[in-house]
Amino acid sequence: MSAIHPPSERVWWKHPLDRVEGTWILISFIWCLVMFGMMVGWHIWGKQNLSTETYKTTPEKFSAKTQAMVDKYTVRTETADKIPVVAPPAGSDVYLIARLWSFWPILELEKGKTYRLHLTSMDYNHGFSLQPANINVQVVPGYEHVLKITPNQAGTYSVVCNEFCGINHHAMVSRIYVK
Amino acid sequence: MSATTYRTCPRSGLQFEASAEKLMIINAVTAVVALLVGGILAIGVVLTRWPAVHWLDADTFYMVLTAHGIDMLIFWIIFFEVAVLYFCSSTLLRCRLATPKLAWAAYVLMLVGAVMNNVAVFQGGSSVMMTSYVPMMASSWFYLGLILFAVGALIACFIFFGTLVIAKRDKTYQGSVPLVTFGAITAAIIAVFTITSGAIILIPTWLMSLGVVQSVDALVYRTIWWAFGHSSQQINVAAHISIWYAVAAIAFGAKPMSERVSRMAFLLYILFLQLASAHHLLADPGVSTAWKVVNTSYFMYFAVLASMIHGLTIPGAIEVAQRAKGYNNGLFEWLRKAPWGNPVFSGMFIALIGFGFLGGISGVMMGTEQLNMIIHNTIYVPGHFHATVVVGTTLSFMALTYFLIPVLFRREMIAPTLAKWQPYLFGFSMYFFCLVMMGAGTLGVSRRHWDMAFSGAAMAYEWPGAAYLMMGLVGMSGVAAIAGGAIYIYVTVGSLLWGKKLDQGAVSEKFTPIPPTAPTVVAQSYGSAGFTAPGTFALAMVFLVAFVLYYFVNWKYLSTLWGLA
């Protein structure tokens, strides 16, 4: 009778298809393939693909590597906490620690140059939300995520933590300078 | 076997078995209580995120947000879904419910779990958000509450399956189960997968909170938790789409255009919907690109295909039924002459349009591997899921409730005029709420964030003025939507308490089987006369154009970002 009754036709699977349905299924299916193709194609032709290079790490190991970078390339310090501003050479490995409730250190990069940005968290999950460019990446403790980044515009960028990490989550915000 | 009775509702012709009826009532009423609690909490959430108001302090805000998420997404929806499962088995198949005593035990487990979890959250030590990502820990009672609730819900699913077996054995119907029951089976199968995933990850986390287990890996937690967290929303999709088919049948006597197409679409859900837990891991380290691409697209978007099919066939079925009644002028007379004053229909139709245009399109956009980077953890995400879970699921449940008040609860609805306007107020303010949230998210505003002004931070970021404007509008439309929700609760609870009692109808010791209908020529040619639903097809093309445009606009936006490889 209707959708709340058993089908009145016992062999309902032989019911002929209406052209409205048939056409729509075909169009939808083609659109689904286009969307699937876009995602695959962007890996070939697109310039914004999130790297999946990942290593297991520990807070000690990652801190040591970050400290080595800071010792070598610090150009100045900023804010009352004297957070080092680090200007590593183009093409190098740069490290950014996320922890309750700050990012460390501040990076200073060059426009058009490519860097290998290593991200991890010392404690809880954090978010790496680059503003106003609006690039958002999850930062997971125990995992070192290596992104190849190429800043395309000079300016002062903010890094906002956008994964809830406790009471001072709203104050967890830092900067990246691009010259 | 315990004696039971069957009553035939004089208003709908549906047959209710006594024990199933009581269980449906108690589960639905508990759901509405959860909605009430979640709705009160919503006031705190929107009035804090409205920058000019910024009401609650940070720790209260995070506590309220945690409770709001869990009470709405888990307790309100799943209690109601249990009632829907019992309805789609016992009532639609006109049989007794399997093991009613066990069904009561399942209900008690769910209730105890829900209360335990809420108490844990309101004690303040468990503001970990609904997702409770390790290593951030809540109190052990938080996890135990969720586990008990899940076990109860799992038992309810198996009672539903058992009831199907009883109907088959007692021959209460002939041929295949109704399409709506088929959709409920889809929901229940997904629920079993979902709840099992939840148990796999929440049990070790509970043991960790007790100190028995040393640690749970943060990434493994995220991967398995989302097999629970996302799939539980797929239960809702299957459930509310079943309700849409049911409402089309109840309000119009509409038959599915083609049983084959609609059931195939549900089958695609069973096969592919669960892959979508990958949506939450697209910005994560450690998972390979191939894994992300295959899973996030439900293996080539087969579940999206299924939703696009339902999105056509449900209004299509209504159109065919309306045209058969003579509303044949032009493309849209069938729609203009629909019963827009009946909240059962208007609620369902507003839910369908909002779910497709707002929830569906945004969901596919953000589930695209690369595009996810521009919205991950921004307030775009709650914008999307309020369009799916609130406009889609919650509004559908509200519409069904208006049908159930006279039929199941046997009460005359109080304040019918309020009820008539409620879907419009609630639905349209939620449309707007979702849109401005997505707008703010496109500008990067974070979700789950107490203060967009970053008070106390040395290097605060200044969001653009438009972001502040959008968040202000989120606050205002949120308040309007909460008022709409309050009207629903007033009408529902008020009708139960003060509504005029209605005749319960004839009671019998024995069930009356569903009479078989002879396959007539009309039945065999129904909905297949050529191009039977042109108006629906036109609407579907509008949807497609919106979808394609929005999809490519976001690729354009992505292409302007920093190079990433």
mmCIF file of C-alpha atoms in Angstrom, chain B residues 34 65-79 106-121 126-134 136-155 191 194-207 209 221 224-226 228-229 232-233 448:
data_model
loop_
_atom_site.group_PDB
_atom_site.id
_atom_site.type_symbol
_atom_site.label_atom_id
_atom_site.label_comp_id
_atom_site.label_asym_id
_atom_site.label_seq_id
_atom_site.Cartn_x
_atom_site.Cartn_y
_atom_site.Cartn_z
ATOM 1 C CA ALA B 34 17.038 14.694 27.592
ATOM 2 C CA LEU B 65 29.204 22.354 26.200
ATOM 3 C CA THR B 66 30.240 18.806 27.122
ATOM 4 C CA ALA B 67 26.839 18.049 28.620
ATOM 5 C CA HIS B 68 24.960 19.731 25.754
ATOM 6 C CA GLY B 69 26.769 17.575 23.195
ATOM 7 C CA ILE B 70 26.228 14.297 24.997
ATOM 8 C CA ASP B 71 22.615 14.932 26.047
ATOM 9 C CA MET B 72 21.590 15.937 22.535
ATOM 10 C CA LEU B 73 23.702 13.742 20.291
ATOM 11 C CA ILE B 74 23.508 10.595 22.364
ATOM 12 C CA PHE B 75 20.734 10.583 24.950
ATOM 13 C CA TRP B 76 17.912 12.508 23.227
ATOM 14 C CA ILE B 77 18.453 10.871 19.882
ATOM 15 C CA ILE B 78 19.087 7.295 20.928
ATOM 16 C CA PHE B 79 16.222 7.116 23.453
ATOM 17 C CA ALA B 106 17.708 -2.203 28.533
ATOM 18 C CA TYR B 107 15.783 0.975 29.292
ATOM 19 C CA VAL B 108 16.930 0.984 32.919
ATOM 20 C CA LEU B 109 20.561 0.464 31.855
ATOM 21 C CA MET B 110 20.313 3.357 29.423
ATOM 22 C CA LEU B 111 18.676 5.582 32.005
ATOM 23 C CA VAL B 112 21.216 4.769 34.713
ATOM 24 C CA GLY B 113 24.038 5.320 32.224
ATOM 25 C CA ALA B 114 22.643 8.644 31.068
ATOM 26 C CA VAL B 115 22.121 9.932 34.621
ATOM 27 C CA MET B 116 25.551 8.699 35.743
ATOM 28 C CA ASN B 117 27.257 10.415 32.847
ATOM 29 C CA ASN B 118 25.398 13.672 33.446
ATOM 30 C CA VAL B 119 26.189 13.646 37.158
ATOM 31 C CA ALA B 120 29.868 13.068 36.358
ATOM 32 C CA VAL B 121 29.880 16.008 33.955
ATOM 33 C CA SER B 126 34.739 15.689 33.274
ATOM 34 C CA SER B 127 34.665 18.673 30.933
ATOM 35 C CA VAL B 128 36.315 16.686 28.184
ATOM 36 C CA MET B 129 33.761 17.359 25.419
ATOM 37 C CA MET B 130 31.669 14.652 23.879
ATOM 38 C CA THR B 131 34.736 13.241 22.124
ATOM 39 C CA SER B 132 36.775 12.826 25.356
ATOM 40 C CA TYR B 133 40.075 12.477 23.480
ATOM 41 C CA VAL B 134 42.757 10.764 25.563
ATOM 42 C CA MET B 136 42.728 14.204 28.670
ATOM 43 C CA MET B 137 40.811 12.219 31.266
ATOM 44 C CA ALA B 138 37.321 12.428 32.716
ATOM 45 C CA SER B 139 36.126 10.775 35.901
ATOM 46 C CA SER B 140 35.671 7.023 35.581
ATOM 47 C CA TRP B 141 31.910 7.462 36.087
ATOM 48 C CA PHE B 142 31.775 9.459 32.850
ATOM 49 C CA TYR B 143 32.977 6.464 30.823
ATOM 50 C CA LEU B 144 31.064 3.901 32.856
ATOM 51 C CA GLY B 145 27.847 5.858 32.255
ATOM 52 C CA LEU B 146 28.428 5.837 28.513
ATOM 53 C CA ILE B 147 29.271 2.128 28.547
ATOM 54 C CA LEU B 148 26.101 1.207 30.470
ATOM 55 C CA PHE B 149 24.041 3.337 28.120
ATOM 56 C CA ALA B 150 25.634 1.655 25.106
ATOM 57 C CA VAL B 151 24.989 -1.829 26.458
ATOM 58 C CA GLY B 152 21.335 -0.925 27.000
ATOM 59 C CA ALA B 153 21.039 0.462 23.480
ATOM 60 C CA LEU B 154 22.663 -2.662 22.058
ATOM 61 C CA ILE B 155 20.144 -4.859 23.883
ATOM 62 C CA ALA B 191 23.856 0.770 15.482
ATOM 63 C CA THR B 194 28.620 1.672 16.111
ATOM 64 C CA ILE B 195 28.001 0.582 19.670
ATOM 65 C CA THR B 196 30.541 -2.213 19.387
ATOM 66 C CA SER B 197 33.177 0.301 18.261
ATOM 67 C CA GLY B 198 32.247 2.500 21.194
ATOM 68 C CA ALA B 199 32.718 -0.395 23.602
ATOM 69 C CA ILE B 200 36.089 -1.345 22.065
ATOM 70 C CA ILE B 201 37.528 2.087 22.796
ATOM 71 C CA LEU B 202 35.575 3.261 25.861
ATOM 72 C CA ILE B 203 36.203 0.138 27.944
ATOM 73 C CA PRO B 204 40.029 0.486 27.849
ATOM 74 C CA THR B 205 39.656 4.229 28.458
ATOM 75 C CA TRP B 206 37.452 3.525 31.472
ATOM 76 C CA LEU B 207 40.083 1.061 32.743
ATOM 77 C CA SER B 209 40.697 6.185 34.291
ATOM 78 C CA TYR B 221 41.632 6.383 20.334
ATOM 79 C CA ILE B 224 38.195 3.912 16.925
ATOM 80 C CA TRP B 225 36.239 6.566 18.797
ATOM 81 C CA TRP B 226 35.110 8.034 15.492
ATOM 82 C CA PHE B 228 31.484 5.186 17.169
ATOM 83 C CA GLY B 229 31.085 8.960 17.037
ATOM 84 C CA SER B 232 26.172 6.953 15.539
ATOM 85 C CA GLN B 233 25.149 9.895 13.370
ATOM 86 C CA ARG B 448 34.896 24.606 21.327
#
